[in-house]
Short mmCIF file of C-alpha atoms and ligand atoms in Angstrom, two decimals:
data_model
loop_
_atom_site.label_atom_id
_atom_site.label_comp_id
_atom_site.label_asym_id
_atom_site.label_seq_id
_atom_site.Cartn_x
_atom_site.Cartn_y
_atom_site.Cartn_z
CA MET A 266 42.85 6.65 236.27
CA ASN A 267 41.30 10.18 235.53
CA PHE A 268 43.33 13.58 235.48
CA THR A 269 43.12 17.45 234.83
CA LEU A 270 46.62 18.44 233.30
CA LYS A 271 47.59 21.92 233.38
CA ILE A 272 50.80 22.11 230.91
CA TRP A 273 52.90 24.75 229.94
CA ARG A 274 52.82 25.71 226.60
CA GLN A 275 54.67 27.56 224.60
CA LYS A 276 56.90 27.38 221.19
CA SER A 277 60.01 28.71 221.65
CA ARG A 278 62.77 30.51 223.53
CA GLU A 279 60.76 33.38 222.26
CA ASP A 280 57.06 32.99 223.13
CA LYS A 281 55.33 33.77 226.81
CA GLY A 282 53.92 30.53 226.38
CA GLY A 283 51.17 28.93 229.47
CA LEU A 284 49.06 26.78 230.53
CA GLN A 285 46.71 24.52 228.98
CA THR A 286 44.97 21.66 230.13
CA TYR A 287 44.33 18.59 228.64
CA ALA A 288 42.45 15.92 230.12
CA ALA A 289 44.18 11.81 230.57
CA THR A 290 42.00 9.94 230.69
CA ASP A 291 42.83 6.50 231.41
CA ILE A 292 45.65 5.92 232.07
CA PRO A 293 47.16 1.95 234.15
CA PRO A 294 48.16 3.53 237.50
CA ASP A 295 50.93 2.08 237.53
CA ALA A 296 52.04 4.65 234.27
CA SER A 297 55.18 6.06 234.15
CA PHE A 298 53.80 9.92 233.78
CA LEU A 299 56.25 10.01 230.91
CA GLU A 300 53.79 6.95 229.34
CA MET A 301 50.94 8.94 230.99
CA LEU A 302 52.90 11.96 227.89
CA ASP A 303 52.35 9.64 226.06
CA VAL A 304 48.49 8.45 226.26
CA VAL A 305 48.15 12.55 225.93
CA ASN A 306 50.56 13.11 223.00
CA GLU A 307 49.49 10.61 221.06
CA GLN A 308 45.30 11.99 221.52
CA LEU A 309 46.73 15.10 220.56
CA ILE A 310 47.54 14.10 217.68
CA LYS A 311 45.36 12.19 216.44
CA SER A 312 43.18 15.48 216.81
CA GLY A 313 45.00 17.31 214.87
CA ARG A 314 47.05 19.38 217.28
CA GLU A 315 50.77 19.94 218.77
CA PRO A 316 51.98 17.17 220.78
CA VAL A 317 53.58 18.46 224.50
CA ALA A 318 57.66 18.53 223.50
CA PHE A 319 58.81 16.74 226.84
CA ASP A 320 62.57 15.41 227.06
CA HIS A 321 63.19 11.71 228.21
CA ASP A 322 65.67 8.94 226.95
CA CYS A 323 66.90 6.78 229.21
CA ARG A 324 63.40 5.99 230.71
CA GLU A 325 64.86 4.43 234.07
CA GLY A 326 66.30 6.96 235.59
CA ILE A 327 69.86 7.31 234.07
CA CYS A 328 70.57 9.47 232.23
CA GLY A 329 68.83 12.95 233.37
CA SER A 330 66.62 14.02 231.17
CA CYS A 331 63.60 14.14 232.49
CA GLY A 332 62.51 16.61 235.02
CA LEU A 333 59.74 18.02 234.82
CA MET A 334 57.97 20.85 237.60
CA ILE A 335 55.21 18.78 238.73
CA ASN A 336 52.65 20.90 241.07
CA GLY A 337 55.36 23.16 241.93
CA ARG A 338 58.03 20.03 242.74
CA ALA A 339 61.05 18.80 240.85
CA HIS A 340 60.98 15.34 239.52
CA GLY A 341 57.35 14.97 241.09
CA PRO A 342 55.80 14.47 244.79
CA GLN A 343 58.23 11.02 246.06
CA ARG A 344 61.33 11.06 247.23
CA GLY A 345 65.10 10.02 245.11
CA ILE A 346 62.99 9.41 242.18
CA ALA A 347 63.96 10.56 239.10
CA THR A 348 60.50 11.70 236.37
CA CYS A 349 60.28 8.69 233.97
CA GLU A 350 60.29 6.84 237.81
CA LEU A 351 57.43 8.83 238.82
CA ARG A 352 53.92 6.03 238.91
CA MET A 353 50.89 7.75 238.12
CA ARG A 354 49.81 5.50 241.24
CA SER A 355 51.80 8.59 243.14
CA PHE A 356 48.68 10.47 242.61
CA GLU A 357 44.77 10.27 243.07
CA ASP A 358 41.99 9.25 240.61
CA GLY A 359 40.43 13.62 239.37
CA ASP A 360 44.17 15.18 240.70
CA THR A 361 44.82 17.98 238.53
CA ILE A 362 48.23 18.40 237.95
CA VAL A 363 50.30 21.17 237.22
CA VAL A 364 53.58 20.29 234.31
CA GLU A 365 56.48 23.32 234.62
CA PRO A 366 59.30 22.76 233.51
CA TRP A 367 62.49 23.62 235.11
CA ARG A 368 62.77 27.49 235.77
CA ALA A 369 66.16 28.72 236.53
CA LYS A 370 68.10 32.25 234.01
CA PRO A 371 71.17 29.93 233.08
CA PHE A 372 68.17 26.91 232.10
CA PRO A 373 66.02 28.62 229.00
CA ILE A 374 63.52 27.26 227.76
CA ILE A 375 63.44 25.14 223.79
CA LYS A 376 60.23 24.04 223.39
CA ASP A 377 57.55 23.70 225.64
CA LEU A 378 58.50 22.71 228.25
CA ILE A 379 62.11 21.44 227.09
CA VAL A 380 65.19 23.64 228.94
CA ASP A 381 68.39 23.78 227.28
CA ARG A 382 70.56 22.02 230.61
CA THR A 383 74.03 22.64 228.78
CA ALA A 384 75.14 24.99 230.50
CA LEU A 385 75.45 21.37 232.83
CA ASP A 386 77.52 19.94 229.87
CA ARG A 387 79.82 22.68 229.83
CA ILE A 388 80.80 23.41 234.03
CA MET A 389 81.53 19.55 233.37
CA ALA A 390 84.26 20.38 230.05
CA ALA A 391 86.10 22.71 232.34
CA GLY A 392 87.69 20.41 234.03
CA GLY A 393 85.09 17.53 235.54
CA PHE A 394 87.66 15.18 233.70
CA ILE A 395 91.24 13.57 234.35
CA SER A 396 93.60 13.58 231.47
CA VAL A 397 94.50 9.89 231.28
CA ARG A 398 97.22 8.55 228.44
CA THR A 399 95.40 6.32 226.10
CA GLY A 400 96.60 2.99 225.76
CA CYS A 401 95.60 -0.43 227.43
CA ALA A 402 93.76 -0.32 230.56
CA PRO A 403 96.12 -0.74 233.57
CA GLU A 404 95.31 -3.42 235.89
CA ALA A 405 92.47 -3.78 237.87
CA ASN A 406 94.22 -2.84 241.71
CA THR A 407 96.81 -2.03 240.62
CA ILE A 408 96.03 1.95 242.57
CA PRO A 409 94.21 0.53 245.53
CA VAL A 410 91.54 2.86 246.79
CA PRO A 411 90.54 2.66 250.13
CA LYS A 412 86.60 0.79 249.78
CA ASP A 413 85.20 4.46 252.40
CA LYS A 414 86.61 6.37 249.95
CA ALA A 415 85.03 4.25 246.72
CA GLU A 416 81.85 4.38 248.31
CA GLU A 417 81.50 8.21 248.56
CA ALA A 418 82.41 9.01 245.18
CA MET A 419 80.45 6.95 244.17
CA ASP A 420 77.55 8.45 246.08
CA ALA A 421 78.64 11.05 244.34
CA ALA A 422 79.32 9.90 241.12
CA ALA A 423 75.42 9.07 241.27
CA CYS A 424 74.33 12.24 240.09
CA ILE A 425 72.66 12.41 236.54
CA ALA A 426 72.71 15.75 235.89
CA CYS A 427 69.00 16.77 235.79
CA GLY A 428 69.42 19.93 236.74
CA ALA A 429 66.42 19.13 239.40
CA CYS A 430 68.79 20.99 242.35
CA VAL A 431 68.99 24.09 240.13
CA ALA A 432 65.34 24.26 239.64
CA VAL A 433 64.26 24.60 243.11
CA CYS A 434 67.04 26.44 243.94
CA LYS A 435 65.77 30.22 245.15
CA ASN A 436 69.08 31.45 243.61
CA SER A 437 69.37 28.84 240.87
CA SER A 438 72.72 28.22 242.04
CA ALA A 439 74.12 24.66 241.27
CA MET A 440 76.73 23.82 243.52
CA LEU A 441 75.24 21.29 245.05
CA PHE A 442 75.60 19.62 241.04
CA VAL A 443 79.32 21.20 240.63
CA SER A 444 79.89 19.35 244.25
CA ALA A 445 79.11 15.85 243.08
CA LYS A 446 81.37 16.40 240.04
CA VAL A 447 84.25 17.91 241.32
CA SER A 448 83.46 14.99 244.89
CA GLN A 449 83.89 11.30 242.82
CA LEU A 450 87.59 12.65 241.67
CA ALA A 451 88.83 14.11 244.42
CA LEU A 452 87.89 10.94 246.67
CA LEU A 453 89.79 9.07 243.96
CA PRO A 454 93.43 8.47 244.18
CA GLN A 455 92.97 9.13 239.89
CA GLY A 456 92.27 12.62 239.97
CA ASP A 457 94.75 13.68 242.47
CA PRO A 458 96.63 15.27 240.22
CA GLU A 459 94.12 17.96 238.32
CA ARG A 460 92.03 18.58 241.62
CA LYS A 461 93.17 22.32 242.33
CA SER A 462 92.70 23.30 238.90
CA ARG A 463 89.65 21.77 238.32
CA VAL A 464 87.41 21.92 240.91
CA ASP A 465 89.00 26.26 240.32
CA ALA A 466 87.92 25.80 236.59
CA MET A 467 84.76 24.34 237.57
CA LEU A 468 83.21 27.13 239.19
CA ALA A 469 84.74 29.30 237.64
CA GLN A 470 82.59 28.51 234.78
CA MET A 471 79.44 27.48 236.83
CA ASP A 472 79.91 31.55 238.08
CA ALA A 473 80.47 32.46 233.91
CA GLU A 474 76.59 30.38 233.03
CA GLY A 475 75.16 32.57 235.27
CA PHE A 476 74.44 30.34 238.54
CA GLY A 477 73.22 31.69 241.86
CA ALA A 478 75.37 31.45 245.22
CA CYS A 479 74.21 28.43 247.34
CA SER A 480 72.44 30.20 250.54
CA ASN A 481 71.89 26.62 252.82
CA THR A 482 68.69 26.01 252.11
CA TYR A 483 69.46 22.99 251.26
CA ALA A 484 66.73 22.64 249.40
CA CYS A 485 68.67 21.19 246.15
CA GLU A 486 69.34 17.63 248.97
CA ALA A 487 65.48 17.62 249.84
CA GLU A 488 64.87 16.91 246.35
CA CYS A 489 67.54 15.37 244.12
CA PRO A 490 66.10 12.90 242.54
CA LYS A 491 69.52 10.27 243.45
CA GLU A 492 69.65 12.60 246.92
CA ILE A 493 72.96 13.15 246.73
CA SER A 494 74.13 15.43 249.69
CA VAL A 495 74.93 18.32 251.41
CA LEU A 496 78.28 17.57 252.45
CA HIS A 497 79.27 17.77 248.85
CA ILE A 498 78.34 21.74 248.26
CA ALA A 499 81.86 21.50 252.16
CA ARG A 500 84.33 19.65 249.92
CA LEU A 501 83.82 21.30 247.18
CA ASN A 502 84.22 24.61 249.75
CA ARG A 503 87.42 22.64 251.72
CA GLU A 504 88.76 21.97 247.72
CA TYR A 505 88.47 25.70 246.70
CA ILE A 506 89.96 26.71 249.36
CA ARG A 507 93.21 23.72 249.80
CA ALA A 508 93.43 24.88 245.67
CA LYS A 509 93.85 29.18 246.75
CA VAL A 510 95.99 28.85 250.16
CA SER A 511 98.81 26.65 248.52
S1 LIG B 690 72.60 16.92 242.34
FE1 LIG B 690 70.97 16.07 242.33
S2 LIG B 690 69.37 17.08 241.17
FE2 LIG B 690 72.35 18.24 240.90
S3 LIG B 690 72.28 16.97 238.90
FE3 LIG B 690 72.43 15.89 240.22
S4 LIG B 690 70.90 14.51 240.87
FE4 LIG B 690 70.29 16.40 239.26
S1 LIG B 691 64.34 9.32 231.52
FE1 LIG B 691 66.74 8.77 231.62
S2 LIG B 691 66.67 9.70 233.93
FE2 LIG B 691 64.59 10.34 232.90
#
């Protein structure tokens, strides 16, 4: 397959940046989007030009580092997958594909397609954990967890912290991300002792990082590669009210 790529190139945070056009030729239909970029980069390197900087790690939808805006869609045209899981057969031969980084004020561009998503790490550091004593692992069945709660918690824990929900939100809100991280612990007995302080601290850090408010457009849920439900945002709001009034 052959494609025309319009890729955002930006040397540094301060650089103005702009779209540049490249040809991607002889791409196997089963190649992933990142493998297609690898091919383009090999050609750029061979011709003495600077390869395109893009983020990636696991290449199997787990780590959350590969977020790209592809033809204006976070992680591309397919629902429920990350950029690294997107195959080139999802496009038509001869297509022009526009590739851009996440665009959100709390995610400044580092270079080309790579943005700084450490704001999400700082939200996690503010409260997205449980405090436990180190030592021997407790016996697995000492704290029974109802099956339905375990399933809901696991659904929330599927969030890979990619930041797509922020990038597609007109307010750059991180509410879907924070709600998933609060939910995965609020639903389990292990998360109960720090329940109030957690939601308070994580939301305060979210505001401090400059993320916007949720205005219920549900763009986040539609573009999330793990199909995290906005019902978790409802739980986050309930957790916050509970922390404030009790
Ligand atoms: S909620 Fe979805 S879109 Fe947002 S960071 Fe988590 S996995 Fe990515
Ligand atoms: S490279 Fe890890 S989720 Fe895509």
